[in-house]
XYZ file of C-alpha atoms in Angstrom:
653
model
C -0.116 -0.191 -0.121
C 1.605 3.583 -0.445
C 2.663 5.956 1.892
C 2.923 8.984 0.322
C 1.309 10.594 -2.140
C 2.252 13.030 -4.978
C 0.370 16.289 -5.479
C -0.022 18.336 -8.928
C -1.577 21.736 -9.111
C 1.757 23.037 -11.813
C -0.923 22.334 -14.198
C -4.635 20.538 -13.808
C -4.362 19.309 -10.263
C -3.477 15.075 -9.471
C -3.451 12.601 -6.779
C -0.112 10.467 -7.559
C -0.100 6.987 -5.421
C 1.497 4.450 -6.718
C 2.405 5.204 -10.484
C -1.522 5.757 -10.738
C -3.033 9.136 -11.550
C -6.711 10.148 -8.801
C -8.581 13.099 -10.294
C -10.589 14.697 -7.727
C -14.090 15.048 -9.492
C -15.404 17.654 -7.132
C -15.417 21.613 -8.160
C -14.691 22.012 -4.604
C -12.799 19.953 -3.469
C -10.576 20.802 -6.129
C -10.637 24.654 -4.632
C -10.491 23.547 -1.478
C -7.373 20.569 -1.703
C -6.028 23.725 -4.610
C -5.785 26.333 -1.278
C -4.499 23.621 1.040
C -1.468 22.463 -1.256
C -0.250 26.077 -1.522
C 0.549 26.360 1.919
C 0.878 22.855 2.990
C 2.483 22.468 6.860
C 0.355 26.056 7.867
C -3.391 26.180 8.837
C -5.126 27.662 6.235
C -8.942 29.022 8.329
C -12.295 27.372 6.993
C -13.115 31.748 6.242
C -10.080 31.387 3.638
C -11.090 28.208 2.475
C -14.856 29.732 1.941
C -13.635 32.559 0.435
C -11.935 30.836 -2.207
C -14.232 28.473 -2.563
C -17.303 31.228 -3.431
C -15.636 34.321 -3.871
C -17.574 36.121 -1.684
C -21.316 34.866 -1.817
C -21.090 32.060 -0.186
C -24.228 30.454 0.860
C -25.833 30.226 4.799
C -24.752 25.961 4.740
C -21.001 26.993 3.877
C -19.412 25.988 6.522
C -20.688 22.321 6.304
C -20.047 21.791 2.772
C -15.801 22.778 3.413
C -16.325 19.610 5.992
C -18.058 17.394 3.414
C -15.036 18.940 0.648
C -12.728 17.677 3.518
C -13.813 14.303 4.771
C -14.662 13.282 1.031
C -10.869 14.097 0.326
C -9.313 11.920 3.346
C -11.359 8.915 1.763
C -9.414 9.932 -1.900
C -5.958 9.293 -0.073
C -7.402 6.715 2.233
C -8.667 5.457 -1.530
C -5.946 5.930 -2.645
C -3.739 3.747 0.040
C -2.063 6.706 2.217
C -3.776 5.737 5.845
C -2.319 8.385 7.589
C -3.392 12.080 8.113
C -2.790 14.400 4.964
C -5.965 16.339 5.830
C -6.058 17.399 9.730
C -8.379 19.799 11.241
C -6.128 22.704 12.949
C -7.653 25.454 14.917
C -9.072 28.325 13.153
C -9.470 25.704 9.431
C -7.696 22.433 8.187
C -4.191 21.521 8.026
C -2.435 19.533 5.170
C 1.139 17.865 6.318
C 3.671 17.406 4.016
C 5.112 14.506 5.849
C 6.539 12.169 3.282
C 4.084 13.140 -0.044
C 5.621 14.568 -2.552
C 4.283 18.128 -3.536
C 4.840 19.924 -7.040
C 5.286 23.502 -5.966
C 7.394 22.377 -3.397
C 10.188 20.955 -5.543
C 10.159 23.450 -7.629
C 10.884 26.024 -5.474
C 13.654 23.577 -3.736
C 14.963 23.145 -6.539
C 15.356 27.246 -8.504
C 16.582 28.044 -5.153
C 19.697 25.234 -4.921
C 20.454 26.528 -8.428
C 20.251 30.340 -6.997
C 23.102 29.771 -4.280
C 24.995 27.594 -6.889
C 24.820 30.681 -9.196
C 25.215 32.633 -6.435
C 29.092 30.375 -5.575
C 29.691 31.018 -8.838
C 29.871 34.595 -8.525
C 31.368 34.673 -5.601
C 34.473 31.596 -7.704
C 34.463 34.747 -10.917
C 35.476 37.239 -8.521
C 38.606 35.435 -6.307
C 39.623 33.637 -8.449
C 40.123 34.620 -12.386
C 43.536 33.548 -13.302
C 43.761 29.466 -12.235
C 41.586 28.145 -14.979
C 40.324 24.469 -12.955
C 38.605 26.887 -10.736
C 37.014 27.907 -13.844
C 36.113 24.237 -14.545
C 34.764 25.284 -10.940
C 32.978 27.870 -11.985
C 31.215 26.715 -14.874
C 30.755 22.922 -13.179
C 29.158 25.439 -10.791
C 26.972 27.118 -13.939
C 25.707 23.634 -15.559
C 24.803 22.314 -12.416
C 22.507 25.703 -11.933
C 21.666 25.570 -14.760
C 20.234 21.060 -14.433
C 18.475 22.202 -11.368
C 16.524 24.951 -13.077
C 15.748 22.622 -16.527
C 14.180 20.033 -13.846
C 11.642 22.576 -12.035
C 11.215 24.130 -15.191
C 9.593 20.573 -16.532
C 7.216 20.147 -13.698
C 5.376 21.873 -15.416
C 3.104 20.388 -16.730
C 0.158 23.550 -17.880
C -1.319 26.249 -17.184
C -2.144 26.234 -12.439
C -5.663 25.552 -11.830
C -6.978 25.555 -15.780
C -9.330 23.631 -13.962
C -11.051 25.442 -10.834
C -13.172 28.345 -11.867
C -12.270 30.154 -8.175
C -10.670 33.615 -9.067
C -8.698 33.304 -6.612
C -6.916 30.705 -7.676
C -6.560 32.356 -10.357
C -4.655 34.992 -9.115
C -2.379 32.034 -7.091
C -2.062 30.446 -10.912
C -1.002 34.151 -11.887
C 1.405 34.313 -9.431
C 2.560 30.797 -10.413
C 3.544 30.896 -13.816
C 5.349 34.713 -13.088
C 7.326 33.098 -10.719
C 8.033 29.895 -13.567
C 8.806 32.390 -16.112
C 11.323 34.505 -14.063
C 12.931 30.955 -13.255
C 12.617 30.284 -17.133
C 14.676 33.162 -17.549
C 17.315 32.388 -15.408
C 17.846 28.716 -16.451
C 18.323 31.335 -20.098
C 20.547 33.301 -19.096
C 22.835 30.561 -17.314
C 22.612 29.337 -20.774
C 23.320 32.595 -22.085
C 26.793 32.252 -19.899
C 27.568 28.405 -20.865
C 27.130 29.237 -24.322
C 24.248 27.412 -24.881
C 22.710 29.600 -27.888
C 21.506 26.910 -29.859
C 19.809 26.349 -27.041
C 18.859 29.328 -25.991
C 17.315 29.621 -29.556
C 15.018 26.526 -29.272
C 14.056 26.550 -26.104
C 13.333 30.292 -26.105
C 11.741 31.133 -29.403
C 8.441 30.156 -29.078
C 7.843 31.307 -24.687
C 8.795 34.656 -26.801
C 6.180 34.183 -29.054
C 3.445 33.764 -26.267
C 4.758 36.452 -23.829
C 5.557 39.093 -26.321
C 5.631 41.510 -24.101
C 8.313 39.994 -22.146
C 11.090 41.571 -22.204
C 14.270 39.776 -20.788
C 13.292 37.291 -22.016
C 13.621 38.540 -25.679
C 16.698 40.475 -24.342
C 18.401 36.816 -23.706
C 16.675 36.034 -26.800
C 18.382 38.350 -29.033
C 21.830 38.437 -26.757
C 21.435 33.896 -28.532
C 21.290 34.943 -31.993
C 23.626 38.144 -32.248
C 26.063 35.613 -30.147
C 24.991 32.665 -33.402
C 25.683 35.585 -36.087
C 21.996 35.577 -36.961
C 22.564 39.436 -36.786
C 19.109 40.173 -38.221
C 17.251 37.941 -36.580
C 17.877 39.882 -33.500
C 17.226 43.313 -34.652
C 14.483 41.514 -36.391
C 12.991 40.554 -32.167
C 14.000 44.013 -31.954
C 11.981 45.235 -34.766
C 8.358 42.335 -33.382
C 8.942 44.098 -29.955
C 8.734 47.928 -30.261
C 5.541 46.245 -32.270
C 3.819 45.515 -30.200
C 5.147 47.059 -27.342
C 3.625 50.553 -29.099
C 0.427 47.955 -30.351
C -0.020 46.698 -26.185
C 0.899 49.865 -24.169
C 1.116 52.892 -26.787
C 4.846 52.924 -25.358
C 8.858 52.555 -26.578
C 9.889 49.107 -25.112
C 12.140 49.114 -22.182
C 15.400 50.248 -21.235
C 17.426 47.247 -21.814
C 15.661 46.578 -25.227
C 16.450 49.077 -26.407
C 19.779 50.271 -24.891
C 21.088 46.492 -26.391
C 19.335 47.460 -29.689
C 21.549 50.028 -29.986
C 24.096 48.527 -28.880
C 24.229 45.478 -31.072
C 24.066 48.570 -34.758
C 27.314 49.988 -33.133
C 28.866 45.988 -32.706
C 29.419 46.867 -29.060
C 32.448 44.652 -27.885
C 30.816 43.968 -24.784
C 28.326 41.741 -26.606
C 30.691 39.469 -26.715
C 30.597 35.742 -25.204
C 31.321 35.819 -21.336
C 34.480 34.539 -22.167
C 35.186 36.709 -24.707
C 33.829 39.876 -22.407
C 36.423 38.124 -19.845
C 38.988 37.733 -21.591
C 38.547 40.952 -22.464
C 38.585 42.767 -19.101
C 41.164 40.224 -17.895
C 43.567 42.778 -20.309
C 44.418 46.140 -19.564
C 46.554 46.166 -22.991
C 45.268 49.001 -26.270
C 44.961 46.348 -28.737
C 42.601 43.207 -28.810
C 42.625 39.909 -29.912
C 40.107 36.940 -30.575
C 40.054 33.312 -32.075
C 36.864 31.506 -33.246
C 35.155 29.331 -30.410
C 34.612 26.194 -32.795
C 38.830 25.880 -33.316
C 39.885 22.410 -33.135
C 41.183 22.486 -30.010
C 41.206 26.097 -29.205
C 39.338 27.412 -24.911
C 36.325 29.703 -26.476
C 37.908 32.673 -25.298
C 37.321 33.939 -28.497
C 35.649 34.942 -30.965
C 35.918 36.631 -34.413
C 33.161 39.666 -34.161
C 30.013 38.192 -35.902
C 29.025 39.271 -39.317
C 27.689 42.254 -39.907
C 24.241 43.389 -40.287
C 22.290 44.548 -43.369
C 26.018 43.692 -44.973
C 25.648 46.103 -48.785
C 27.311 45.704 -51.463
C 30.725 45.293 -52.555
C 30.366 42.157 -54.229
C 32.672 42.728 -56.363
C 35.397 43.847 -54.556
C 33.984 40.630 -51.438
C 34.981 38.333 -54.895
C 38.279 40.098 -55.328
C 39.627 39.245 -52.213
C 38.553 35.059 -53.007
C 41.788 35.322 -54.667
C 43.755 34.683 -51.288
C 42.075 30.672 -51.295
C 44.123 30.138 -53.643
C 47.075 30.257 -51.220
C 50.617 31.691 -50.429
C 52.719 31.743 -53.615
C 56.162 31.035 -51.919
C 56.851 28.047 -49.937
C 57.186 29.551 -45.992
C 55.016 32.383 -47.265
C 50.914 32.322 -46.409
C 48.516 34.646 -48.801
C 48.070 38.501 -47.510
C 45.442 40.712 -48.837
C 44.751 44.421 -48.024
C 41.560 46.475 -47.567
C 42.873 49.978 -46.604
C 40.187 53.289 -47.180
C 39.028 56.692 -44.981
C 37.946 55.908 -41.482
C 33.939 55.112 -41.328
C 34.332 53.553 -44.964
C 33.791 50.263 -43.962
C 36.810 48.564 -43.867
C 36.614 46.236 -41.475
C 32.600 45.127 -42.574
C 34.449 43.905 -45.652
C 36.697 41.500 -43.620
C 35.136 40.364 -41.225
C 32.259 39.687 -44.071
C 34.650 37.365 -46.059
C 36.491 36.035 -43.140
C 32.638 34.481 -42.593
C 31.589 33.787 -45.647
C 35.566 31.362 -46.279
C 34.867 30.322 -43.298
C 34.834 26.193 -44.204
C 38.008 27.031 -45.187
C 39.932 27.823 -42.811
C 39.104 24.807 -40.489
C 41.975 25.185 -38.491
C 41.162 29.048 -36.629
C 40.178 32.075 -38.274
C 41.571 34.667 -35.740
C 40.865 38.613 -34.652
C 43.159 40.914 -33.597
C 42.415 44.328 -33.616
C 45.162 47.488 -33.367
C 43.084 50.249 -34.106
C 43.779 51.772 -30.507
C 47.159 53.784 -30.087
C 49.723 51.683 -28.693
C 50.082 49.433 -30.962
C 53.840 48.146 -31.084
C 55.404 44.749 -29.567
C 54.338 44.412 -26.118
C 50.808 44.783 -27.360
C 51.609 42.128 -30.330
C 53.287 39.766 -27.769
C 50.075 40.324 -25.713
C 47.726 38.958 -28.823
C 50.321 36.082 -29.465
C 49.509 34.746 -25.819
C 45.917 34.789 -26.996
C 45.729 33.154 -29.619
C 48.307 30.793 -27.937
C 45.652 29.593 -24.782
C 42.894 29.846 -27.247
C 45.567 27.333 -28.922
C 44.893 25.657 -25.680
C 49.174 25.944 -24.754
C 49.614 25.518 -21.226
C 50.713 28.892 -19.709
C 53.236 27.760 -18.303
C 54.293 27.243 -21.745
C 54.003 30.592 -23.181
C 56.867 32.153 -23.209
C 57.559 35.525 -21.194
C 59.453 37.001 -23.733
C 58.299 38.486 -27.203
C 60.060 36.373 -30.001
C 59.990 32.868 -28.171
C 55.939 33.411 -27.873
C 56.070 34.474 -31.934
C 58.318 31.846 -32.757
C 55.407 29.412 -30.428
C 53.083 30.597 -32.531
C 55.007 30.245 -35.889
C 55.594 26.416 -35.325
C 51.835 26.174 -33.932
C 50.010 26.953 -37.211
C 52.687 25.393 -39.384
C 51.002 23.144 -42.120
C 47.271 24.202 -40.464
C 44.597 26.591 -42.791
C 44.210 29.143 -40.652
C 42.634 33.085 -41.124
C 44.540 35.615 -39.379
C 42.415 39.144 -39.669
C 44.383 41.590 -38.791
C 42.535 45.326 -38.200
C 43.987 49.338 -37.861
C 47.423 48.153 -39.244
C 49.603 50.855 -39.536
C 52.490 49.269 -40.729
C 52.861 45.312 -41.564
C 56.571 45.743 -40.754
C 55.395 46.197 -37.507
C 53.095 43.348 -36.598
C 54.572 40.498 -38.685
C 55.189 37.708 -35.956
C 51.147 37.844 -36.503
C 51.550 37.006 -39.689
C 52.177 33.302 -40.240
C 54.500 32.061 -42.746
C 52.972 29.033 -43.694
C 51.224 29.068 -47.598
C 47.923 26.962 -45.876
C 47.482 30.141 -43.891
C 45.915 34.002 -44.649
C 46.776 37.857 -44.165
C 44.017 40.388 -44.567
C 44.515 43.538 -43.270
C 43.075 46.425 -43.126
C 44.637 49.882 -42.355
C 43.858 53.845 -43.024
C 46.817 54.198 -44.807
C 48.112 54.294 -48.379
C 51.400 52.973 -47.336
C 50.894 50.291 -44.895
C 52.231 47.277 -47.234
C 55.764 47.694 -46.294
C 55.822 43.890 -45.587
C 58.960 41.788 -46.706
C 56.794 39.315 -48.915
C 54.254 40.311 -51.315
C 50.590 41.521 -51.130
C 48.677 39.345 -53.756
C 45.357 41.534 -53.125
C 45.128 45.404 -52.763
C 41.834 46.738 -51.940
C 41.507 50.551 -51.678
C 37.384 51.380 -50.326
C 35.875 54.258 -51.751
C 32.644 54.550 -49.363
C 29.411 53.748 -50.757
C 27.475 55.156 -53.443
C 24.174 56.754 -52.774
C 21.670 54.406 -54.082
C 23.743 51.883 -51.410
C 23.906 54.128 -48.188
C 19.914 54.432 -48.285
C 20.135 50.279 -48.950
C 21.804 50.801 -45.721
C 20.094 52.882 -43.931
C 16.983 51.529 -44.856
C 17.795 48.370 -43.891
C 19.235 49.233 -39.969
C 15.767 51.602 -39.314
C 14.128 48.485 -40.462
C 10.894 49.861 -40.257
C 8.656 52.370 -43.592
C 10.293 55.901 -42.381
C 12.904 55.749 -45.171
C 10.851 54.516 -48.033
C 7.868 57.347 -47.574
C 11.273 59.697 -47.437
C 13.215 58.778 -50.476
C 14.701 61.946 -51.109
C 14.431 62.909 -47.993
C 17.630 59.972 -47.193
C 18.878 60.231 -50.723
C 20.019 63.905 -48.490
C 20.884 62.308 -45.753
C 23.490 60.209 -46.548
C 24.870 62.591 -48.460
C 25.717 64.560 -45.851
C 27.380 61.207 -44.250
C 29.489 61.406 -46.912
C 27.612 57.854 -47.665
C 30.447 56.304 -45.286
C 28.701 53.279 -43.875
C 29.572 54.080 -40.156
C 28.116 57.109 -40.715
C 24.717 56.003 -41.659
C 24.596 53.376 -38.650
C 25.292 56.397 -37.085
C 21.652 58.005 -38.724
C 20.094 54.651 -38.640
C 20.486 54.678 -34.631
C 19.356 57.529 -33.899
C 15.921 57.012 -35.669
C 15.203 54.096 -34.993
C 15.713 55.045 -30.748
C 14.360 58.098 -32.768
C 10.654 56.252 -33.499
C 8.798 59.226 -33.837
C 11.584 61.726 -35.517
C 10.995 61.195 -39.373
C 13.608 60.911 -42.334
C 13.234 64.422 -43.079
C 13.250 65.239 -39.113
C 16.572 63.856 -38.901
C 17.990 65.876 -42.191
C 16.710 69.178 -40.310
C 19.541 68.178 -37.653
C 21.813 67.437 -39.945
C 22.021 70.698 -41.996
C 23.283 72.985 -39.382
C 27.153 71.960 -39.475
C 27.670 73.037 -36.211
C 25.967 69.687 -34.377
C 26.457 67.753 -37.782
C 28.859 65.341 -35.527
C 26.687 65.005 -32.239
C 24.034 64.511 -34.364
C 25.614 61.658 -35.502
C 27.730 60.546 -32.551
C 24.649 60.628 -29.939
C 23.435 57.462 -28.702
C 25.011 55.746 -32.942
C 28.006 53.879 -33.384
C 31.281 55.172 -31.902
C 34.011 55.764 -33.753
C 32.681 58.436 -35.654
C 35.290 61.622 -34.470
C 37.290 58.280 -32.596
C 37.775 56.996 -36.274
C 39.139 61.145 -37.669
C 40.634 61.142 -33.925
C 42.882 57.923 -34.446
C 44.008 59.282 -38.089
C 44.791 62.771 -36.721
C 46.599 61.599 -33.538
C 49.437 60.255 -35.995
C 50.135 62.996 -38.134
C 52.830 65.723 -37.252
C 52.622 69.048 -36.536
C 52.588 69.988 -39.667
C 50.641 68.098 -41.955
C 47.961 68.498 -38.378
C 47.687 72.241 -38.850
C 47.843 71.689 -42.881
C 44.786 69.571 -42.298
C 42.912 71.686 -40.150
C 43.645 75.313 -41.913
C 41.679 72.898 -45.059
C 38.260 72.741 -43.473
C 38.832 77.250 -44.065
C 38.780 76.908 -46.918
C 34.886 77.387 -48.177
C 34.595 74.301 -50.288
C 35.380 70.881 -51.015
C 38.159 70.984 -53.638
C 42.221 71.859 -53.071
C 44.839 71.606 -54.759
C 48.576 72.259 -53.936
C 47.958 75.764 -54.249
C 45.428 76.087 -51.428
C 47.872 73.577 -48.608
C 50.776 76.301 -49.847
C 48.835 79.712 -49.034
C 47.667 78.368 -46.257
C 50.607 76.806 -44.855
C 52.775 80.069 -46.389
C 54.771 77.424 -47.911
C 56.230 76.908 -52.159
C 54.678 73.560 -53.378
C 56.895 71.433 -52.984
C 56.017 71.290 -49.333
C 52.867 71.556 -49.918
C 52.483 69.138 -52.100
C 54.106 66.663 -49.854
C 52.353 67.513 -46.078
C 49.217 67.244 -48.842
C 50.489 63.672 -49.622
C 50.641 62.897 -45.479
C 46.930 63.420 -45.090
C 45.809 61.089 -48.608
C 48.334 58.563 -46.968
C 46.213 58.883 -43.693
C 43.432 58.642 -45.125
C 42.148 62.377 -44.603
C 41.920 63.841 -47.803
C 40.904 62.269 -50.796
C 42.714 62.484 -53.923
C 40.897 64.104 -57.141
C 42.721 63.841 -60.611
C 44.908 66.269 -61.863
C 45.126 69.619 -62.554
C 45.253 70.692 -66.592
C 48.872 71.992 -65.288
C 49.786 68.897 -63.395
C 49.502 69.165 -60.036
C 47.207 67.697 -57.659
C 43.962 68.312 -56.622
C 42.585 67.175 -53.618
C 39.210 66.551 -51.947
C 37.823 66.912 -48.442
C 34.817 65.185 -47.173
C 32.239 67.478 -45.350
C 32.621 64.688 -41.559
C 36.185 65.324 -42.305
C 36.004 68.971 -43.098
C 33.972 69.716 -39.568
C 35.928 67.142 -37.886
C 39.151 69.328 -38.932
C 37.655 72.135 -37.995
C 36.586 72.371 -34.026
C 39.857 71.386 -34.040
C 40.855 74.302 -35.802
C 38.449 76.124 -33.196
C 40.496 75.086 -30.062
C 44.028 75.416 -31.863
C 46.033 77.902 -33.315
C 43.438 79.848 -36.401
C 41.247 80.312 -33.553
C 44.451 82.161 -31.681
C 45.260 84.577 -34.128
C 41.833 85.451 -34.577
C 41.070 83.230 -37.756
C 36.831 83.499 -38.091
C 35.110 81.630 -40.929
C 32.133 80.620 -41.308
C 31.970 76.636 -40.935
C 32.208 74.784 -43.955
C 29.417 74.688 -46.392
C 26.653 72.602 -46.164
C 25.527 70.219 -49.527
């Protein structure tokens, strides 16, 4: 005979005995049992039971009927084989004694609490023991255990609680239980995110988000999982759905969490990378960052190639040109090398990352990514990146040499004969990062640089691409794809002018799209009116959009010599974007030869565009409008303003 019972209330009310289900048939009996099960081992007054059964309109015989319900329940338990007192009389009502009986809500709460404690232990280990690999393993084990406990807790739900009752009081309790279950599901998804189980999150959480469209935290987790899988369009689409749902149902924009996450995705914020990637980045205070695909055989998964670029447009010819790198290095002991140059914000990194993802299967042994855009990409930073690459290849920490030369030699031995792709972003001079370039014809290197003379490489550079801004049609297409509603299509003329104010630069267009996304009540014409003011245009394109509009210009400016920097500032005072050597000579009060040298330095730094030749053979140049505004900002705080030279801002387009 059964000595214990199982009670299920996370779904239709059931009693389990000897693996058999007993359904409580009477509506009043189900209500009384449900109320008692909600607070086991605690006395429930008769008045509370009466309220639950009759919702404020009880008959005069209500107390007797409650007693009859309790007697009927006791009889059911006895017939199920349990002869112990499950429901006892205790003034001023009754109490369900849990004893050895199983109640699914009690088990649910216990598992959730245990998972919470494990997660807390994980956080404490993460704070105090960051440097030892075995401690990392202990943290991961706790996280996995916590996720497993939550999964068990979630599986206890079999449907909507109390769906087979009509009590308004129980419906309130059912709503609370549903919220607790949803909260646990979000906690479980957070742990899965930490464990980098992104595919599982997408498959498990997608249905919940569809059922609970206003559950913004769950949607944010699903967006981030898609993003880390490289499904940028799906991630951004989830935000569009959220905004539509929120506006339709509540008349409000999505909450802060979703808005900030969406803006971060548009600007490719590094903090959106995997937990291990973010930890690796945070742990290093170097001025450069590096990453390796997590699916590298034998890799640690501590970093990864940046996710593919969303809404990538145009550049098909350039992508096809880069495919020549797949033929391998031209000589034994020489990797295939490609170089993409172009001005700030023109989309060099986007092109490199898109191509790297497109050809990923051709490099099964690894895809490395090193960011050299920050100042100081010298020997020390390259050495730090080499150490990161070696760790990602599971080189034991005690076997990583301390000196840069030793690290470079070990890296070369580790990748020799393997199919490895190395993407180097923001290279100033290939000679300075030579140790990051594999000396193996089976490998490939794709570098981006703002400098036209960056190809000082001992070996041949097989593919050289000079990247220009998008044409207007492609820039409008990019704006439309990023804004993801119909505003751009409704105002095509205004959209064309907006991208022209952005100089058709993908980075600036992305900033404009982020501005429109954050301000859903703005029309494209409204943004256009704000961009017309040259005093605030760079501010407008920096507010809430991708950081880097000014930063990318600043990096080019910081590498200039004093005379070239002075010429750059003074060129902003010229009232037309078209310039020539005579312009530079007049602004600097120097001869034509010296002026040409300085202007060529600006062109090499991609801060000035070449624009053909004059009839007399002298070169013509062009200063794009955003660069002119950037140069003028420096001029206003430098020697020109100090000298009292005050001219209007560059003319609007």
